[in-house]
PDB file of C-alpha atoms in Angstrom:
ATOM      1  CA  MET A  78      87.871  72.160  81.357  1.00 86.00           C
ATOM      2  CA  ALA A  79      91.334  72.580  82.289  1.00 93.00           C
ATOM      3  CA  SER A  80      93.677  72.289  79.711  1.00 97.00           C
ATOM      4  CA  ASP A  81      96.839  71.308  79.160  1.00 98.00           C
ATOM      5  CA  GLN A  82      98.412  75.082  79.376  1.00 98.00           C
ATOM      6  CA  ASP A  83      96.469  75.051  83.080  1.00 98.00           C
ATOM      7  CA  GLU A  84      98.198  72.554  84.162  1.00 98.00           C
ATOM      8  CA  ALA A  85     101.173  73.714  82.836  1.00 98.00           C
ATOM      9  CA  PHE A  86     100.517  76.927  84.783  1.00 98.00           C
ATOM     10  CA  MET A  87     100.297  75.198  87.793  1.00 98.00           C
ATOM     11  CA  ARG A  88     102.504  73.059  87.465  1.00 98.00           C
ATOM     12  CA  ARG A  89     104.766  76.277  88.234  1.00 98.00           C
ATOM     13  CA  ALA A  90     102.749  77.399  91.193  1.00 98.00           C
ATOM     14  CA  ILE A  91     103.073  74.118  92.044  1.00 98.00           C
ATOM     15  CA  GLN A  92     107.186  74.270  91.764  1.00 98.00           C
ATOM     16  CA  VAL A  93     107.065  77.762  93.311  1.00 98.00           C
ATOM     17  CA  MET A  94     105.070  76.109  96.694  1.00 98.00           C
ATOM     18  CA  ARG A  95     107.971  73.520  97.324  1.00 98.00           C
ATOM     19  CA  ASP A  96     110.203  76.226  96.564  1.00 98.00           C
ATOM     20  CA  ALA A  97     108.894  78.708  98.890  1.00 98.00           C
ATOM     21  CA  GLY A  98     108.021  76.361 101.057  1.00 98.00           C
ATOM     22  CA  VAL A  99     110.290  73.478 101.499  1.00 98.00           C
ATOM     23  CA  VAL A 100     113.887  74.897  99.707  1.00 98.00           C
ATOM     24  CA  TYR A 101     114.038  77.744 100.663  1.00 98.00           C
ATOM     25  CA  LYS A 102     111.535  77.821 103.798  1.00 98.00           C
ATOM     26  CA  THR A 103     110.625  82.188 103.190  1.00 98.00           C
ATOM     27  CA  GLY A 104     106.668  81.156 104.253  1.00 97.00           C
ATOM     28  CA  GLY A 105     104.562  77.603 103.822  1.00 96.00           C
ATOM     29  CA  PRO A 106     104.125  75.330 100.484  1.00 98.00           C
ATOM     30  CA  PHE A 107     102.100  78.000  98.441  1.00 98.00           C
ATOM     31  CA  GLY A 108     102.756  79.756  94.793  1.00 98.00           C
ATOM     32  CA  ALA A 109     100.409  81.821  92.172  1.00 99.00           C
ATOM     33  CA  VAL A 110     100.775  82.214  88.569  1.00 99.00           C
ATOM     34  CA  ILE A 111      99.213  84.682  87.238  1.00 99.00           C
ATOM     35  CA  VAL A 112      98.115  84.156  83.522  1.00 98.00           C
ATOM     36  CA  LYS A 113      96.468  87.350  81.094  1.00 98.00           C
ATOM     37  CA  ASP A 114      96.153  86.108  77.224  1.00 98.00           C
ATOM     38  CA  GLY A 115      98.440  83.278  77.429  1.00 98.00           C
ATOM     39  CA  GLN A 116     101.090  84.621  79.176  1.00 98.00           C
ATOM     40  CA  VAL A 117     102.480  84.832  82.935  1.00 98.00           C
ATOM     41  CA  ILE A 118     102.874  88.252  83.724  1.00 98.00           C
ATOM     42  CA  ALA A 119     103.025  87.224  87.758  1.00 98.00           C
ATOM     43  CA  VAL A 120     104.720  84.295  90.092  1.00 99.00           C
ATOM     44  CA  ALA A 121     105.368  84.531  93.565  1.00 98.00           C
ATOM     45  CA  GLY A 122     105.938  82.410  96.399  1.00 98.00           C
ATOM     46  CA  ASN A 123     104.019  82.327  99.415  1.00 98.00           C
ATOM     47  CA  SER A 124     106.761  85.401 101.959  1.00 98.00           C
ATOM     48  CA  VAL A 125     105.430  85.394 105.728  1.00 98.00           C
ATOM     49  CA  ILE A 126     107.793  83.840 107.193  1.00 98.00           C
ATOM     50  CA  GLN A 127     110.680  86.290 105.443  1.00 98.00           C
ATOM     51  CA  ASP A 128     108.842  89.555 104.800  1.00 98.00           C
ATOM     52  CA  LYS A 129     107.292  88.922 108.119  1.00 98.00           C
ATOM     53  CA  ASP A 130     104.056  89.914 107.092  1.00 98.00           C
ATOM     54  CA  PRO A 131     100.843  87.645 107.814  1.00 97.00           C
ATOM     55  CA  SER A 132      99.296  88.884 104.637  1.00 98.00           C
ATOM     56  CA  ALA A 133     102.379  87.897 102.030  1.00 98.00           C
ATOM     57  CA  HIS A 134     100.598  84.911 101.120  1.00 98.00           C
ATOM     58  CA  ALA A 135     101.404  84.026  97.535  1.00 98.00           C
ATOM     59  CA  GLU A 136      98.742  84.748  96.295  1.00 98.00           C
ATOM     60  CA  VAL A 137      97.977  88.231  97.503  1.00 98.00           C
ATOM     61  CA  ASN A 138     101.948  88.457  96.533  1.00 98.00           C
ATOM     62  CA  ALA A 139     101.203  87.790  93.338  1.00 99.00           C
ATOM     63  CA  ILE A 140      98.247  89.700  92.729  1.00 99.00           C
ATOM     64  CA  ARG A 141     100.257  92.368  93.837  1.00 98.00           C
ATOM     65  CA  GLN A 142     103.175  91.765  91.346  1.00 98.00           C
ATOM     66  CA  ALA A 143     100.128  91.316  88.743  1.00 98.00           C
ATOM     67  CA  CYS A 144      98.604  94.990  89.813  1.00 98.00           C
ATOM     68  CA  ARG A 145     102.113  96.553  89.185  1.00 98.00           C
ATOM     69  CA  THR A 146     103.222  95.206  86.394  1.00 98.00           C
ATOM     70  CA  LEU A 147      99.914  95.706  84.587  1.00 98.00           C
ATOM     71  CA  GLU A 148      99.977  99.113  86.556  1.00 98.00           C
ATOM     72  CA  ASN A 149      96.417  99.318  87.177  1.00 97.00           C
ATOM     73  CA  TRP A 150      94.669  97.805  90.139  1.00 96.00           C
ATOM     74  CA  ASP A 151      91.836  96.292  88.006  1.00 97.00           C
ATOM     75  CA  LEU A 152      93.183  91.745  86.809  1.00 98.00           C
ATOM     76  CA  SER A 153      90.031  91.327  84.765  1.00 98.00           C
ATOM     77  CA  GLY A 154      90.835  89.303  82.555  1.00 98.00           C
ATOM     78  CA  CYS A 155      93.634  87.742  84.339  1.00 98.00           C
ATOM     79  CA  VAL A 156      93.284  84.035  85.787  1.00 98.00           C
ATOM     80  CA  MET A 157      94.941  83.162  88.287  1.00 99.00           C
ATOM     81  CA  TYR A 158      97.018  79.635  89.665  1.00 98.00           C
ATOM     82  CA  SER A 159      97.593  78.670  93.748  1.00 98.00           C
ATOM     83  CA  SER A 160      98.717  75.584  94.055  1.00 98.00           C
ATOM     84  CA  CYS A 161      96.021  75.524  97.247  1.00 98.00           C
ATOM     85  CA  GLU A 162      92.703  76.287  97.794  1.00 97.00           C
ATOM     86  CA  CYS A 163      92.417  80.291  98.392  1.00 97.00           C
ATOM     87  CA  CYS A 164      91.872  80.961 101.887  1.00 96.00           C
ATOM     88  CA  PRO A 165      89.951  83.879 102.716  1.00 96.00           C
ATOM     89  CA  MET A 166      91.894  86.466 101.783  1.00 97.00           C
ATOM     90  CA  CYS A 167      93.166  85.383  99.038  1.00 98.00           C
ATOM     91  CA  TYR A 168      89.798  85.049  97.413  1.00 98.00           C
ATOM     92  CA  SER A 169      89.253  88.026  99.067  1.00 97.00           C
ATOM     93  CA  THR A 170      91.904  89.938  97.554  1.00 98.00           C
ATOM     94  CA  ALA A 171      91.769  88.301  93.408  1.00 98.00           C
ATOM     95  CA  TYR A 172      87.698  88.971  95.050  1.00 98.00           C
ATOM     96  CA  TRP A 173      88.702  93.191  94.728  1.00 97.00           C
ATOM     97  CA  ALA A 174      90.923  92.687  91.530  1.00 98.00           C
ATOM     98  CA  ASN A 175      88.063  91.668  89.586  1.00 98.00           C
ATOM     99  CA  ILE A 176      90.249  87.062  88.809  1.00 98.00           C
ATOM    100  CA  ARG A 177      87.016  85.500  88.108  1.00 98.00           C
ATOM    101  CA  GLN A 178      88.815  82.452  87.007  1.00 98.00           C
ATOM    102  CA  VAL A 179      90.942  81.099  90.021  1.00 98.00           C
ATOM    103  CA  PHE A 180      92.450  76.951  89.357  1.00 98.00           C
ATOM    104  CA  TYR A 181      93.686  75.466  92.831  1.00 98.00           C
ATOM    105  CA  ALA A 182      95.153  71.880  93.525  1.00 98.00           C
ATOM    106  CA  ALA A 183      95.344  70.644  96.407  1.00 98.00           C
ATOM    107  CA  SER A 184      92.340  71.594  99.072  1.00 97.00           C
ATOM    108  CA  TRP A 185      91.398  72.675 102.393  1.00 94.00           C
ATOM    109  CA  SER A 186      90.902  69.488 103.317  1.00 94.00           C
ATOM    110  CA  ASP A 187      94.714  68.634 102.255  1.00 96.00           C
ATOM    111  CA  TYR A 188      96.011  70.616 104.748  1.00 94.00           C
ATOM    112  CA  GLU A 189      93.873  71.776 107.891  1.00 92.00           C
ATOM    113  CA  ASP A 190      96.372  69.619 109.949  1.00 93.00           C
ATOM    114  CA  LEU A 191      99.254  72.422 109.842  1.00 92.00           C
ATOM    115  CA  PHE A 192      96.859  75.611 108.571  1.00 89.00           C
ATOM    116  CA  SER A 193      93.578  76.788 110.298  1.00 84.00           C
ATOM    117  CA  ASP A 194      92.131  77.752 106.255  1.00 89.00           C
ATOM    118  CA  ARG A 195      88.649  76.164 107.317  1.00 90.00           C
ATOM    119  CA  ALA A 196      88.262  77.946 110.728  1.00 91.00           C
ATOM    120  CA  ILE A 197      89.059  81.724 109.301  1.00 92.00           C
ATOM    121  CA  ASN A 198      86.241  80.609 106.918  1.00 92.00           C
ATOM    122  CA  ASP A 199      83.769  79.464 109.456  1.00 94.00           C
ATOM    123  CA  ASP A 200      85.062  82.427 112.447  1.00 95.00           C
ATOM    124  CA  ILE A 201      83.558  85.187 109.842  1.00 93.00           C
ATOM    125  CA  ARG A 202      80.226  83.062 108.437  1.00 94.00           C
ATOM    126  CA  ARG A 203      79.808  83.472 113.416  1.00 95.00           C
ATOM    127  CA  PRO A 204      77.301  86.318 114.016  1.00 94.00           C
ATOM    128  CA  VAL A 205      79.953  89.225 115.891  1.00 91.00           C
ATOM    129  CA  PRO A 206      79.407  87.716 119.260  1.00 92.00           C
ATOM    130  CA  GLU A 207      79.991  84.338 118.098  1.00 95.00           C
ATOM    131  CA  LYS A 208      83.897  85.213 116.487  1.00 94.00           C
ATOM    132  CA  GLN A 209      87.708  85.411 117.316  1.00 95.00           C
ATOM    133  CA  ILE A 210      87.878  88.087 117.203  1.00 94.00           C
ATOM    134  CA  ARG A 211      86.055  90.371 119.757  1.00 93.00           C
ATOM    135  CA  MET A 212      84.571  93.473 117.562  1.00 90.00           C
ATOM    136  CA  GLN A 213      82.808  96.779 118.819  1.00 91.00           C
ATOM    137  CA  GLN A 214      81.615  99.202 116.814  1.00 93.00           C
ATOM    138  CA  ILE A 215      82.841 103.168 117.693  1.00 96.00           C
ATOM    139  CA  LEU A 216      82.055 106.289 115.866  1.00 98.00           C
ATOM    140  CA  GLN A 217      80.083 105.036 114.087  1.00 97.00           C
ATOM    141  CA  SER A 218      78.804 108.317 113.101  1.00 98.00           C
ATOM    142  CA  GLU A 219      82.707 110.176 112.624  1.00 98.00           C
ATOM    143  CA  ALA A 220      83.143 108.033 109.934  1.00 98.00           C
ATOM    144  CA  GLN A 221      79.398 107.655 108.262  1.00 98.00           C
ATOM    145  CA  ALA A 222      80.348 111.947 108.145  1.00 97.00           C
ATOM    146  CA  VAL A 223      83.289 111.472 105.206  1.00 96.00           C
ATOM    147  CA  TRP A 224      81.086 108.593 104.356  1.00 94.00           C
ATOM    148  CA  ALA A 225      79.314 111.662 103.361  1.00 95.00           C
ATOM    149  CA  GLU A 226      81.416 113.521 101.874  1.00 93.00           C
ATOM    150  CA  PHE A 227      83.415 111.112 100.107  1.00 92.00           C
ATOM    151  CA  ARG A 228      79.820 110.262  98.187  1.00 92.00           C
ATOM    152  CA  GLN A 229      79.901 113.551  96.827  1.00 92.00           C
ATOM    153  CA  LEU A 230      82.973 113.753  95.333  1.00 91.00           C
ATOM    154  CA  PRO A 231      82.574 113.603  91.357  1.00 89.00           C
ATOM    155  CA  ASP A 232      85.754 111.358  91.030  1.00 85.00           C
ATOM    156  CA  GLY A 233      85.563 109.249  94.270  1.00 74.00           C
ATOM    157  CA  ALA A 234      87.470 106.289  93.777  1.00 73.00           C
ATOM    158  CA  ARG A 235      85.167 103.744  92.818  1.00 74.00           C
ATOM    159  CA  TYR A 236      86.361  99.598  92.454  1.00 71.00           C
TER     160      TYR A 236
END
């Protein structure tokens, strides 16, 4: 159940959504707020157009900002408020950052005539030969050699 405080954080995400998509037109209408222990640590809008970067979604921008603020890639204990349901990239980024609670306002169905989140999600689930992005594995043994070397490092980065 969402609290009054959750709704206030979401309203902030929706305001950033409007700023990004309607007012400043830095990207699509998407906004995100990340909170830890009741304190806002990151607020970001979509900046795909402004940054000329297809990964500059509001959620990814907010996660990057939160990591810089906390000086850590691990955002355990943080809550993200997203103006829209996470696309596969934003969901994955939240997952890797250890964000385990996301509130969202608009569903994919609310904007599927404009953005292809469902189409991307469906494509990810297809077998490799049927994907929209043609994928072909090469030089597997050379990559495996690096993985073997990495496994031997006592201080190798794990996340």
